[in-house]
PDB file of C-alpha atoms in Angstrom:
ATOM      1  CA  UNK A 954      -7.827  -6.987  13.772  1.00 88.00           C
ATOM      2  CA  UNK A 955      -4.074  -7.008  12.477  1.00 92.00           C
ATOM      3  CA  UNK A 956      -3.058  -3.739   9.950  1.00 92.00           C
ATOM      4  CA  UNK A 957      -0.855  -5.570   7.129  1.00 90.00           C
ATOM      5  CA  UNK A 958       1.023  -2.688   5.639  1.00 92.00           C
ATOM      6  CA  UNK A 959       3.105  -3.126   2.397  1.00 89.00           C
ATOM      7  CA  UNK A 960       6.887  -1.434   2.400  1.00 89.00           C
ATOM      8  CA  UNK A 961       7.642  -1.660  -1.480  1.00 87.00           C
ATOM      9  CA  UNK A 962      10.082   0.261  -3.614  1.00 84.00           C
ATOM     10  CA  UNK A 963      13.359  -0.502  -6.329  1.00 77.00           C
ATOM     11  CA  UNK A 964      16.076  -2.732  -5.444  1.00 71.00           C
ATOM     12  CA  UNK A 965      18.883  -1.191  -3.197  1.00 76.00           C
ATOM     13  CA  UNK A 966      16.401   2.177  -2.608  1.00 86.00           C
ATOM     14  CA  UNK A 967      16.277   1.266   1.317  1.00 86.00           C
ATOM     15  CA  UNK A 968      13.582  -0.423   2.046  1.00 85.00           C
ATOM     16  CA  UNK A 969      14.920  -2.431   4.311  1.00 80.00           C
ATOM     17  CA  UNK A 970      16.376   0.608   6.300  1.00 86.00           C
ATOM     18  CA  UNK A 971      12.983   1.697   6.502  1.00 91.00           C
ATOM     19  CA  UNK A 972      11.620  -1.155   7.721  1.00 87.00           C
ATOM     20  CA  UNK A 973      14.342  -1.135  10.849  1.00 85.00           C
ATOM     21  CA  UNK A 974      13.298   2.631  11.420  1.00 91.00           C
ATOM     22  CA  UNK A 975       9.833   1.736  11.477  1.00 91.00           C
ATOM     23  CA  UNK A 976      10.339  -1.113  14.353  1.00 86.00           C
ATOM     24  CA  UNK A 977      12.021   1.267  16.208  1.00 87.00           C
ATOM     25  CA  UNK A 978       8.989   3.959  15.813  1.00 90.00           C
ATOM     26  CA  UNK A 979       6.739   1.558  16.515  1.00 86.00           C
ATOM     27  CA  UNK A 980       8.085  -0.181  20.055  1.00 82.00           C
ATOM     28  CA  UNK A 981       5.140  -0.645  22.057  1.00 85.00           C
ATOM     29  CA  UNK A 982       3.222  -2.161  18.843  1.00 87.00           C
ATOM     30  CA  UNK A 983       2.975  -5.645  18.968  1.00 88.00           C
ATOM     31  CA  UNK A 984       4.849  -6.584  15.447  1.00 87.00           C
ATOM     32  CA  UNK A 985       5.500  -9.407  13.021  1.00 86.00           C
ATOM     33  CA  UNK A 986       7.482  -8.424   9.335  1.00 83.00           C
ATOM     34  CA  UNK A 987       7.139 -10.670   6.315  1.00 79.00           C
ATOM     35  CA  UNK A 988       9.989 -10.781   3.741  1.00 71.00           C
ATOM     36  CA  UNK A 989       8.716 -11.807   0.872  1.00 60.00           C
ATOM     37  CA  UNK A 990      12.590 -12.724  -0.427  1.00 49.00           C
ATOM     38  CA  UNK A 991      15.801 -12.806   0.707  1.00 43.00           C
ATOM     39  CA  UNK A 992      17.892  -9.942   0.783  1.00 38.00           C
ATOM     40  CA  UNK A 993      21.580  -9.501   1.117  1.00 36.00           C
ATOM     41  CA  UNK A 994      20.986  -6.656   4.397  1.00 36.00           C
ATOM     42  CA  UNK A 995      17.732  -8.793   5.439  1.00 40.00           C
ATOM     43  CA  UNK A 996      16.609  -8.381   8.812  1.00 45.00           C
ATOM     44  CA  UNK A 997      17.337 -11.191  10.552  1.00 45.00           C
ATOM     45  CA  UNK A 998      16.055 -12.943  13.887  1.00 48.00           C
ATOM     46  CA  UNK A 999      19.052 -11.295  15.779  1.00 45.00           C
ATOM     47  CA  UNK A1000      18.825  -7.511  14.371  1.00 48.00           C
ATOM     48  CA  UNK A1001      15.449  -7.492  15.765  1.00 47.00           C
ATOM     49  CA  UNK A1002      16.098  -8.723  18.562  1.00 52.00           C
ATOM     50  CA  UNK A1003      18.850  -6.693  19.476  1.00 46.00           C
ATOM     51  CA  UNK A1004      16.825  -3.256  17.958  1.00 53.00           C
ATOM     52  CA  UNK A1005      14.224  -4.151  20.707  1.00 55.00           C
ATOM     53  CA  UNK A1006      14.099  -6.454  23.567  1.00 52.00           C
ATOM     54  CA  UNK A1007      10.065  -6.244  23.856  1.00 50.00           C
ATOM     55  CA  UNK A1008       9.764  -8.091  20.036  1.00 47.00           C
ATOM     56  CA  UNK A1009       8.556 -11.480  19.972  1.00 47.00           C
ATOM     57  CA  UNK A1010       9.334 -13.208  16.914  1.00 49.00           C
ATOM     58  CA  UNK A1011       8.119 -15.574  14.395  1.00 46.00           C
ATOM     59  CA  UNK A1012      11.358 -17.664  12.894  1.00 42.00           C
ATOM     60  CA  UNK A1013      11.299 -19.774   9.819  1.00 38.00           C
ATOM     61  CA  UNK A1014      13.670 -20.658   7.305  1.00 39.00           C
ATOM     62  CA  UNK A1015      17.164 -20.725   9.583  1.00 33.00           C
ATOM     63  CA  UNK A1016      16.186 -17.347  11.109  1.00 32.00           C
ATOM     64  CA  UNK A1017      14.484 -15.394   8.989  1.00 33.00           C
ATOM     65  CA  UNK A1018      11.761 -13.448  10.026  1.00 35.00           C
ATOM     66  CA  UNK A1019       8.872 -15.530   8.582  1.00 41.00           C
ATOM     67  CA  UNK A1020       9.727 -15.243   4.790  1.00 42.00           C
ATOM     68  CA  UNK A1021       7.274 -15.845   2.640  1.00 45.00           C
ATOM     69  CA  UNK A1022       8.861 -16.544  -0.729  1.00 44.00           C
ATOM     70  CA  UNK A1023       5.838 -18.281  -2.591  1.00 48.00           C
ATOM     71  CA  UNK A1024       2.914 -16.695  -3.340  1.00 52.00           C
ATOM     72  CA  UNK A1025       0.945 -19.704  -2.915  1.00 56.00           C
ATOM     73  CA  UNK A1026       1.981 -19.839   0.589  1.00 69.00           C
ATOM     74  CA  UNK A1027       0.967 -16.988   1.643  1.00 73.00           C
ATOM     75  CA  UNK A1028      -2.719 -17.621   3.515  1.00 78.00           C
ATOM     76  CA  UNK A1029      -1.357 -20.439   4.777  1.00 79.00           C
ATOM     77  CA  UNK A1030       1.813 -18.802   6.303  1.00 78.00           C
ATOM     78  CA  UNK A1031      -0.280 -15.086   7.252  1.00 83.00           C
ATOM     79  CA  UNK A1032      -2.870 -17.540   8.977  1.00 85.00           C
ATOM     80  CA  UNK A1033      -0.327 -19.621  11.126  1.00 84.00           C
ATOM     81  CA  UNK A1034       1.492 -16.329  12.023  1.00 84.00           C
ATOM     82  CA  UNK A1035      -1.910 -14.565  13.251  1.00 89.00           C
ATOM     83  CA  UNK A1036      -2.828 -17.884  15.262  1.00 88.00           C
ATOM     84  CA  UNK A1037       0.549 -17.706  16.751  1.00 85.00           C
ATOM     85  CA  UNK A1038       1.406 -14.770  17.093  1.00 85.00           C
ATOM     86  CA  UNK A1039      -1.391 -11.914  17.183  1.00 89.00           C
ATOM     87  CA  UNK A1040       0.676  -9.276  16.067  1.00 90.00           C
ATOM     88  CA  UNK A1041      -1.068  -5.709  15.934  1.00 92.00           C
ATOM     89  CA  UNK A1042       1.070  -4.540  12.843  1.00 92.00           C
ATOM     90  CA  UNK A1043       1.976  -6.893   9.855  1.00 90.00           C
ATOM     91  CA  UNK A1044       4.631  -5.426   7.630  1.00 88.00           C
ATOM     92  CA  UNK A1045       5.261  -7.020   4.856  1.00 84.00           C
ATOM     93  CA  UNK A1046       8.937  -5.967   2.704  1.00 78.00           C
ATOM     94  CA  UNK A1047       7.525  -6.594  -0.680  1.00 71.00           C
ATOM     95  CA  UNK A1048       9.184  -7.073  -3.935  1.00 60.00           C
ATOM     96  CA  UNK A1049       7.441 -10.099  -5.860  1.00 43.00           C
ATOM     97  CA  UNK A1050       4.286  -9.069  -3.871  1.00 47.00           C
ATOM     98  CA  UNK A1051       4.303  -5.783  -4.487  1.00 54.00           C
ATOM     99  CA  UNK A1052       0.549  -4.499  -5.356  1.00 64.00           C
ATOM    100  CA  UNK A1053      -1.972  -3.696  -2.823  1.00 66.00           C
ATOM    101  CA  UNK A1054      -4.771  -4.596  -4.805  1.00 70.00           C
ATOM    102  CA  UNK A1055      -3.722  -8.327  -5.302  1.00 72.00           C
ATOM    103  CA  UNK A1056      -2.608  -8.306  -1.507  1.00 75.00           C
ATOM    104  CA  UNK A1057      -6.115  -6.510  -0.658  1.00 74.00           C
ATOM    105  CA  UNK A1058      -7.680  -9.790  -3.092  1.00 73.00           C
ATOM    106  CA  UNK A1059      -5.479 -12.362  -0.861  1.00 76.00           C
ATOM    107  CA  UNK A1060      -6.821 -10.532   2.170  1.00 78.00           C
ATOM    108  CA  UNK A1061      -9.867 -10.848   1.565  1.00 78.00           C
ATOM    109  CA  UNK A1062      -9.312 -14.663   1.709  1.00 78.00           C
ATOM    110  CA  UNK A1063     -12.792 -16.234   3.917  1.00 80.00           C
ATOM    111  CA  UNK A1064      -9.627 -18.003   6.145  1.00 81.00           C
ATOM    112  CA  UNK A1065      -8.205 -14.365   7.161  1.00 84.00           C
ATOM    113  CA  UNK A1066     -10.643 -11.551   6.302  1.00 82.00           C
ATOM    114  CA  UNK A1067     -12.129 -11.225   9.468  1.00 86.00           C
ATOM    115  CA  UNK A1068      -8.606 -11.173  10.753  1.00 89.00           C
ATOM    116  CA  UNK A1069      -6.436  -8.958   8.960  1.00 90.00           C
ATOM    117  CA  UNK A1070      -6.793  -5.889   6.940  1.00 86.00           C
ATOM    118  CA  UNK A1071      -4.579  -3.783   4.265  1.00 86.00           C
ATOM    119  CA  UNK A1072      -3.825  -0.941   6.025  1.00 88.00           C
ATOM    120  CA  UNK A1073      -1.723   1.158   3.313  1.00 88.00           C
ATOM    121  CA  UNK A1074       1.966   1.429   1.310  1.00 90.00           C
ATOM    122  CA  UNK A1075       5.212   2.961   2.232  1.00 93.00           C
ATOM    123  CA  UNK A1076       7.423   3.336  -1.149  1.00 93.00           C
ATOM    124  CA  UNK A1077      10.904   3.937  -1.175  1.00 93.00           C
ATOM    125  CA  UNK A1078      12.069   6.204  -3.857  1.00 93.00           C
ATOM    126  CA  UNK A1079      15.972   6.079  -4.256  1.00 91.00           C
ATOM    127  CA  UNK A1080      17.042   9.676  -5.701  1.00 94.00           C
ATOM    128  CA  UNK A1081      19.661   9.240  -7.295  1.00 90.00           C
ATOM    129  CA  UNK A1082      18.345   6.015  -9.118  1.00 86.00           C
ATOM    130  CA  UNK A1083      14.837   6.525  -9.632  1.00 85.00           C
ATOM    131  CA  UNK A1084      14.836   7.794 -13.192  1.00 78.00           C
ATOM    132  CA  UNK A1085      16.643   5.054 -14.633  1.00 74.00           C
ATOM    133  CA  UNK A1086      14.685   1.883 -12.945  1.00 70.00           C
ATOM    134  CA  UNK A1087      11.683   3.965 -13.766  1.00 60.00           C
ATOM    135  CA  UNK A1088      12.305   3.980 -17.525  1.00 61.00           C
ATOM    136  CA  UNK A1089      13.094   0.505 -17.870  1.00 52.00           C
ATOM    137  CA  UNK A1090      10.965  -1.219 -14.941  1.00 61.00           C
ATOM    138  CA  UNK A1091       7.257  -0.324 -15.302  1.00 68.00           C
ATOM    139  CA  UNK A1092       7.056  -1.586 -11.917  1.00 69.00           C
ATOM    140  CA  UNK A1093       8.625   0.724  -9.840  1.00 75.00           C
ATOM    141  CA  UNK A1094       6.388   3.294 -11.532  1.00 79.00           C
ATOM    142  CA  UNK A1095       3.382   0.848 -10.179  1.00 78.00           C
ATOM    143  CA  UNK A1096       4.864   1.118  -6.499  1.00 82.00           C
ATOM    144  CA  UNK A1097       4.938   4.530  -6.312  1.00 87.00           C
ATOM    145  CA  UNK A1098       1.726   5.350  -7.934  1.00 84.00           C
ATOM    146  CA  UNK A1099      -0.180   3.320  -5.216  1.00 82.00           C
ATOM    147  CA  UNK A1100       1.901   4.622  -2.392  1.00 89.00           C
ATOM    148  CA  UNK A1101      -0.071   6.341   0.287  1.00 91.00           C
ATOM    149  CA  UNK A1102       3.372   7.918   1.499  1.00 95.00           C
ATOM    150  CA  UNK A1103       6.683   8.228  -0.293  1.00 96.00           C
ATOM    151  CA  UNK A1104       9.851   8.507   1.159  1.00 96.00           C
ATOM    152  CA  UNK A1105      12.434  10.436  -1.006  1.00 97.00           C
ATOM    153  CA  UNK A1106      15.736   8.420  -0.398  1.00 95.00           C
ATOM    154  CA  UNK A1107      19.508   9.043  -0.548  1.00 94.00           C
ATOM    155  CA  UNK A1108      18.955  12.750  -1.109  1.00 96.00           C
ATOM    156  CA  UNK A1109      22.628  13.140   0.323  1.00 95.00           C
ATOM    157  CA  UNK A1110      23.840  11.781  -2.909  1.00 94.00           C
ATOM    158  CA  UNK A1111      22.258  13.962  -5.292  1.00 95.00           C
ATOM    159  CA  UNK A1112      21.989  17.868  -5.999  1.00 96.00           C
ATOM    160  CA  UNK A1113      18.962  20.383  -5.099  1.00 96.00           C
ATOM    161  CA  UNK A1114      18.275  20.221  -9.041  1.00 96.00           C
ATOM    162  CA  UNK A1115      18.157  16.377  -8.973  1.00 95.00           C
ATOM    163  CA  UNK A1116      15.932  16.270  -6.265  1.00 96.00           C
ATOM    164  CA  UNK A1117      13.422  18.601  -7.934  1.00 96.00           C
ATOM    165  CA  UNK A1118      13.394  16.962 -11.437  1.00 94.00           C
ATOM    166  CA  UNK A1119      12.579  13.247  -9.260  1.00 95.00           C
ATOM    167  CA  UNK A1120      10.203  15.121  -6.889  1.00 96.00           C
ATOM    168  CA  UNK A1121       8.335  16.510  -9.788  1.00 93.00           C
ATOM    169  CA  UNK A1122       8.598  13.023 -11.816  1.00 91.00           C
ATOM    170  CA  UNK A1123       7.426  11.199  -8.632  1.00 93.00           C
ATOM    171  CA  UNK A1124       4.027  13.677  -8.127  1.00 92.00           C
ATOM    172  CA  UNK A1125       2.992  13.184 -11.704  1.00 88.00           C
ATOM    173  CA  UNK A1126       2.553   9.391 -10.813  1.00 88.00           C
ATOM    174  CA  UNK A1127       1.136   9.740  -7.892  1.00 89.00           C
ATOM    175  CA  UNK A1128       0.053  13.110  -6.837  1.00 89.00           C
ATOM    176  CA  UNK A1129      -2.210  11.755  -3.566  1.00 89.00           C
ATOM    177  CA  UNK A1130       0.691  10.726  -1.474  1.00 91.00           C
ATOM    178  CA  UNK A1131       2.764  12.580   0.928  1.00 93.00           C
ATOM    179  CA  UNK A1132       6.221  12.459   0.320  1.00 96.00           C
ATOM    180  CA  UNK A1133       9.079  12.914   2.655  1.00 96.00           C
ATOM    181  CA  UNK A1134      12.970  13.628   1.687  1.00 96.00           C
ATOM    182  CA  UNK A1135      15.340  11.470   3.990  1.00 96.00           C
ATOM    183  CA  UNK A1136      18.774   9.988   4.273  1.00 95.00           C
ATOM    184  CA  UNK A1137      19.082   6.108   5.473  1.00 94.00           C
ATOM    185  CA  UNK A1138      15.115   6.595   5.992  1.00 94.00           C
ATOM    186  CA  UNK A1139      15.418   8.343   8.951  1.00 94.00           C
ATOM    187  CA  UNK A1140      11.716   8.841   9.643  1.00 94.00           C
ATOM    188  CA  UNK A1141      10.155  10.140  12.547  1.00 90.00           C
ATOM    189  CA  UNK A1142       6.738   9.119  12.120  1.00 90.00           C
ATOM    190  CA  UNK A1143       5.223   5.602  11.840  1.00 89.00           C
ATOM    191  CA  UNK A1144       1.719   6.661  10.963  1.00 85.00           C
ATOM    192  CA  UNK A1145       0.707   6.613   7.360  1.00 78.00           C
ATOM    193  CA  UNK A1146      -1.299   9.853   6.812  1.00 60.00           C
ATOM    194  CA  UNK A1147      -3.838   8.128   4.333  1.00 50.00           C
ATOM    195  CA  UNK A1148      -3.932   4.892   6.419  1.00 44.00           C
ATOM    196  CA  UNK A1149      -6.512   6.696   9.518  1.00 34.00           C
ATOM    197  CA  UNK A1150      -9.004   7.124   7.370  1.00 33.00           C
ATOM    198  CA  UNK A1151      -9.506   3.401   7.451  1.00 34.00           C
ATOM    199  CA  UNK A1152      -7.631   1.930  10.636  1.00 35.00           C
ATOM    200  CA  UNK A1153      -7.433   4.380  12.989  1.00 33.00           C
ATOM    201  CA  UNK A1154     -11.511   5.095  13.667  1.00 31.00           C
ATOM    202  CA  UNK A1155     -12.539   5.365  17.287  1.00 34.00           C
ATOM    203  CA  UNK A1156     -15.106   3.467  19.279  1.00 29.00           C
ATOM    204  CA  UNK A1157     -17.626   6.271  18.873  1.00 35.00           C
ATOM    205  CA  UNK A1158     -17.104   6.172  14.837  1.00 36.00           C
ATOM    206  CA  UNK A1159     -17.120   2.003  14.122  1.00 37.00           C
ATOM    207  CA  UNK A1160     -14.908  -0.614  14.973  1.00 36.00           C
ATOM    208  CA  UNK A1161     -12.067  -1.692  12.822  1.00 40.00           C
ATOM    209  CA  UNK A1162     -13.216  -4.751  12.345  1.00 45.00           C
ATOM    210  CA  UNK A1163     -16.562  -3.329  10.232  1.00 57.00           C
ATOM    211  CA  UNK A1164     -14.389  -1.621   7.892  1.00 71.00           C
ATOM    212  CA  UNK A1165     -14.034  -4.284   4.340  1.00 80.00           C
ATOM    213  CA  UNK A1166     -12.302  -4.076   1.310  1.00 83.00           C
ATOM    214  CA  UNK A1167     -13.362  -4.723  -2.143  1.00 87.00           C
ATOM    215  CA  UNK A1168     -11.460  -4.783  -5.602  1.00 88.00           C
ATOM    216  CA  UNK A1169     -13.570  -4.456  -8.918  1.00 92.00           C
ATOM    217  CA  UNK A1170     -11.004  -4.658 -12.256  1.00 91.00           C
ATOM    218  CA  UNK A1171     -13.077  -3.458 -15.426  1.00 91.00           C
ATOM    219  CA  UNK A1172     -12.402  -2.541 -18.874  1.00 89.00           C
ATOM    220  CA  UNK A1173     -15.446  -0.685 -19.241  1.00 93.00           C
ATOM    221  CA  UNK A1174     -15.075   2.963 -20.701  1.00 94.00           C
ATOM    222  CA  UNK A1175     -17.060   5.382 -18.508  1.00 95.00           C
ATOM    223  CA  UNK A1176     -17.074   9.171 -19.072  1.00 95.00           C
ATOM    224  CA  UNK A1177     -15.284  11.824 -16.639  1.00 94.00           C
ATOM    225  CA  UNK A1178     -19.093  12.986 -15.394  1.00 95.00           C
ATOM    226  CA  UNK A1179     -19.764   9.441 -14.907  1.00 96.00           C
ATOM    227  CA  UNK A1180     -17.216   9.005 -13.099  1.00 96.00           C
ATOM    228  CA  UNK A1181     -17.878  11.848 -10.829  1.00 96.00           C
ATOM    229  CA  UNK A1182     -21.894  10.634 -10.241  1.00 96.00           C
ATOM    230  CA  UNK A1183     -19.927   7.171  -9.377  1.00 97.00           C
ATOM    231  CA  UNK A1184     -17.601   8.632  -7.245  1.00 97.00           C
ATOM    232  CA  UNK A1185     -20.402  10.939  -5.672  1.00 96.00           C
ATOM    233  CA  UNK A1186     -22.767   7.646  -4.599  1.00 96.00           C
ATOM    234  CA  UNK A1187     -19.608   5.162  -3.696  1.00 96.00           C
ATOM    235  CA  UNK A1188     -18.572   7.961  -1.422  1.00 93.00           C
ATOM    236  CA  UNK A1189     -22.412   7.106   0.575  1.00 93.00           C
ATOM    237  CA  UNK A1190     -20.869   3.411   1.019  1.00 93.00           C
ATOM    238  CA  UNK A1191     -17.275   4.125   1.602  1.00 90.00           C
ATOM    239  CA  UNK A1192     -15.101   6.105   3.642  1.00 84.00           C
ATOM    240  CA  UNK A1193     -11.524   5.492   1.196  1.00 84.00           C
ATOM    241  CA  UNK A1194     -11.275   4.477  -2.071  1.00 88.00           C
ATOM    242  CA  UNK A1195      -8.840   5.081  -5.069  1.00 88.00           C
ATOM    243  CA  UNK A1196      -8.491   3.726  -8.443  1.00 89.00           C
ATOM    244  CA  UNK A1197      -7.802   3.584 -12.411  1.00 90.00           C
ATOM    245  CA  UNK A1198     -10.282   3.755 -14.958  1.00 93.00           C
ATOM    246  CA  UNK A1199      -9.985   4.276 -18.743  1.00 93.00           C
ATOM    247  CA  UNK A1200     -12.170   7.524 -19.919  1.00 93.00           C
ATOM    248  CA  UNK A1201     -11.563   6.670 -23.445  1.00 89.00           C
ATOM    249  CA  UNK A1202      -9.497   4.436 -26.151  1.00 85.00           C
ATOM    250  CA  UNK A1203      -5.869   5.426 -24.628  1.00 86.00           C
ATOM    251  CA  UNK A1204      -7.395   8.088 -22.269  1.00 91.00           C
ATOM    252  CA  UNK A1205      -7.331   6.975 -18.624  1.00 92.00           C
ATOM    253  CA  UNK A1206      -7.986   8.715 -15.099  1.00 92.00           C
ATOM    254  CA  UNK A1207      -6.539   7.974 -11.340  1.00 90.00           C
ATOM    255  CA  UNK A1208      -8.558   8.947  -8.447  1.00 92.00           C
ATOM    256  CA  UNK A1209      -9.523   9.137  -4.638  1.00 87.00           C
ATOM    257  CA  UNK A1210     -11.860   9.590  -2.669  1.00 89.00           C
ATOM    258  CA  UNK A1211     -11.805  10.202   1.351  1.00 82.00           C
ATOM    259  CA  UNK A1212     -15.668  10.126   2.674  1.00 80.00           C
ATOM    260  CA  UNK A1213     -17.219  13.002   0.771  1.00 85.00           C
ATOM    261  CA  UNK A1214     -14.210  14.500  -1.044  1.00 88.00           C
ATOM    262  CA  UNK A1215     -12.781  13.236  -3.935  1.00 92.00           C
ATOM    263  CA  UNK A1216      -9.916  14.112  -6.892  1.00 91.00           C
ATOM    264  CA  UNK A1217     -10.010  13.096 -10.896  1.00 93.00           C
ATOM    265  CA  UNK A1218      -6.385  13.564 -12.379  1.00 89.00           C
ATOM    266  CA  UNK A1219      -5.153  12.074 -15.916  1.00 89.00           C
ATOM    267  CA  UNK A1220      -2.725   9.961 -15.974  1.00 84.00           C
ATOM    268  CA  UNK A1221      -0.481   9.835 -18.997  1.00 81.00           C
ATOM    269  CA  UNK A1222       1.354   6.598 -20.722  1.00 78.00           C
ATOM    270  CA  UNK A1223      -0.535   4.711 -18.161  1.00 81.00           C
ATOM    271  CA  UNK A1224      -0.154   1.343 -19.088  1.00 77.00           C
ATOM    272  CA  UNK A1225      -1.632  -0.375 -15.908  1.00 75.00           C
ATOM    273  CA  UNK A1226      -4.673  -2.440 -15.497  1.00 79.00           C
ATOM    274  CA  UNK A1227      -8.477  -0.238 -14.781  1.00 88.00           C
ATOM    275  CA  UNK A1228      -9.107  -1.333 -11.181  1.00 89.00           C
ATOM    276  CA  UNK A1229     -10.691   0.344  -7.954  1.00 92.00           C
ATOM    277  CA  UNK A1230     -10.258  -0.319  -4.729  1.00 88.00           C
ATOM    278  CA  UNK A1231     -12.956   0.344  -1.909  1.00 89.00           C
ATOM    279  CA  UNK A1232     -12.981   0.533   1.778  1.00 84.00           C
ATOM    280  CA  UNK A1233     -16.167   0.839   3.913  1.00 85.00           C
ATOM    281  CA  UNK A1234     -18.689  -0.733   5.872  1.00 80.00           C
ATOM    282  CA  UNK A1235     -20.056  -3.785   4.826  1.00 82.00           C
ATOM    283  CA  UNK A1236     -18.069  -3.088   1.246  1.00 88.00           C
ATOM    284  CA  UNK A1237     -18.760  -5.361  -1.048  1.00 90.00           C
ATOM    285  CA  UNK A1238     -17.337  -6.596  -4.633  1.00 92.00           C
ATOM    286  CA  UNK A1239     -21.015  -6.893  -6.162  1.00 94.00           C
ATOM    287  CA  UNK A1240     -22.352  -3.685  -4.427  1.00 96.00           C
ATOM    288  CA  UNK A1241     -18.807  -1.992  -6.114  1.00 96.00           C
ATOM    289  CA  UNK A1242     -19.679  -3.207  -9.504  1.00 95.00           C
ATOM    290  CA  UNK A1243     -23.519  -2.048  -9.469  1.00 96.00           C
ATOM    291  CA  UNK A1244     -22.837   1.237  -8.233  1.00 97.00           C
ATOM    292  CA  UNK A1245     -19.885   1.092 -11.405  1.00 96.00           C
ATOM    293  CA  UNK A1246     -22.277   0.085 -13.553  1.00 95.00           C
ATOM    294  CA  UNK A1247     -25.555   1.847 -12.748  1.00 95.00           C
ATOM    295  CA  UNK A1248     -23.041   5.485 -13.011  1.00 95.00           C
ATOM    296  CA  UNK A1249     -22.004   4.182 -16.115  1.00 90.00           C
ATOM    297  CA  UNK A1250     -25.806   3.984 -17.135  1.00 86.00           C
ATOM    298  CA  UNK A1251     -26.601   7.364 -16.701  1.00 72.00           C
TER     299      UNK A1251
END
């Protein structure tokens, strides 16, 4: 089964950068990227070619790399790319399509669920330009806070006490992911820490291809302890979840759970939508909303 994984972040913060350091990580992979626009340092057919002569690629649209700019054509164009193609890694350079839980919905698609899987987020935080898109873009607050890792950008550009007051302003979004402080993206490491919990199992634990996703969106109010006798039986039926629920009128919660361990934080001017997201065997939407709702019964 193919790992999609999402590379989001703010316009000019690098993600694109990332996204070349990443191919070169990731050489013996098998790999396919989806641009979901146009960009003005895209990678093209040739850059990829030339940062690796074992790539085989998938060209549309006078050399792009399979850009999918239209929503609507994106099971279509993910399907003829699997067919094709067979990649082992999917990443997909996101700015329209920038939320894993609609991506995880798409995914879940009857033509490609037994093909491909959301395997995680990379965000790209740009230091010296995070505070202002974050006060006037609610969604590059949304990118970061459902990042599994965060990459700390441009921290050339920018003093020690800059970095701190972003690093600070970045955990109280998202205080689950790892973060990393780079120039030009210069990782070192493909793997997404949060991402083995769910597509890196061995033989002796399940196959991959067991492991399903399911996204349940409510408006229900449910109580902290609730939530924890929730969290507590969803954690017998899945091995990763995380999500947003609202505790009271304006009062909301993030959390996650990894098999039997899970965190409750509260989340403050949250103005998102209340959804989880589950990952387990033979996860299901309807057996996600009854163990919601039966927790919420107690």
């Amino acid at each position: 089964m193919t790992d999609l994984i999402l590379i989001s972040g703010f316009l000019g913060s690098g993600k694109t950068t990332l996204l070349k350091n990443l191919l070169h990580l990731n050489t013996n992979k098998k790999i396919a990227v989806i641009q979901n626009e146009f960009a003005s340092s895209g990678v093209d057919g040739k850059e990829l070619k030339l940062s690796n002569d074992g790539f085989k690629l998938v060209e549309i649209n006078n050399g792009s790399v399979f850009c999918v700019c239209l929503l609507s054509n994106f099971i279509e164009n993910i399907t003829t790319l699997i067919e094709q193609y067979n990649p082992e890694i999917i990443y997909l350079e996101a700015s329209g399509i920038s939320d894993p839980i609609s991506i995880c919905e798409l995914l879940n698609h009857e033509s490609i669920n037994t093909k491909v899987k959301y395997a995680g987020a990379w965000c790209v935080v740009d230091a010296l330009n995070f505070e202002r898109s974050a006060n006037f873009v609610q969604r590059s607050k949304h990118q970061v806070r459902v990042a599994d890792k965060i990459i700390l950008n441009k921290i050339d550009l920018v003093d020690e006490n800059q970095i701190e007051n972003v690093l600070q302003k970045v955990r109280a979004i998202n205080p689950f992911a790892s973060i990393e402080k780079q120039t030009f993206c210069n990782v070192k490491n493909a793997k997404l820490n949060q991402v083995t919990t769910v597509s890196t199992l061995t033989s002796e634990d399940k196959r991959p291809e067991e492991i399903k996703t399911a996204v349940y969106r409510t408006t229900d109010l449910i109580s902290e302890e609730n939530l924890k006798l929730f969290l507590k039986e969803l954690s017998n039926h899945s091995i990763r979840a995380k999500g947003f629920v609202r505790v009271g009128v304006n009062t909301f919660k993030m959390f996650q759970l990894t098999y039997a361990n899970f965190e409750i934080i509260s989340l403050e001017n949250y103005t998102g939508s209340c959804e989880i997201i589950a990952f387990g065997e033979n996860m299901e939407l309807k057996l996600l909303r009854k163990l919601f709702q039966q927790a919420n019964e107690e």
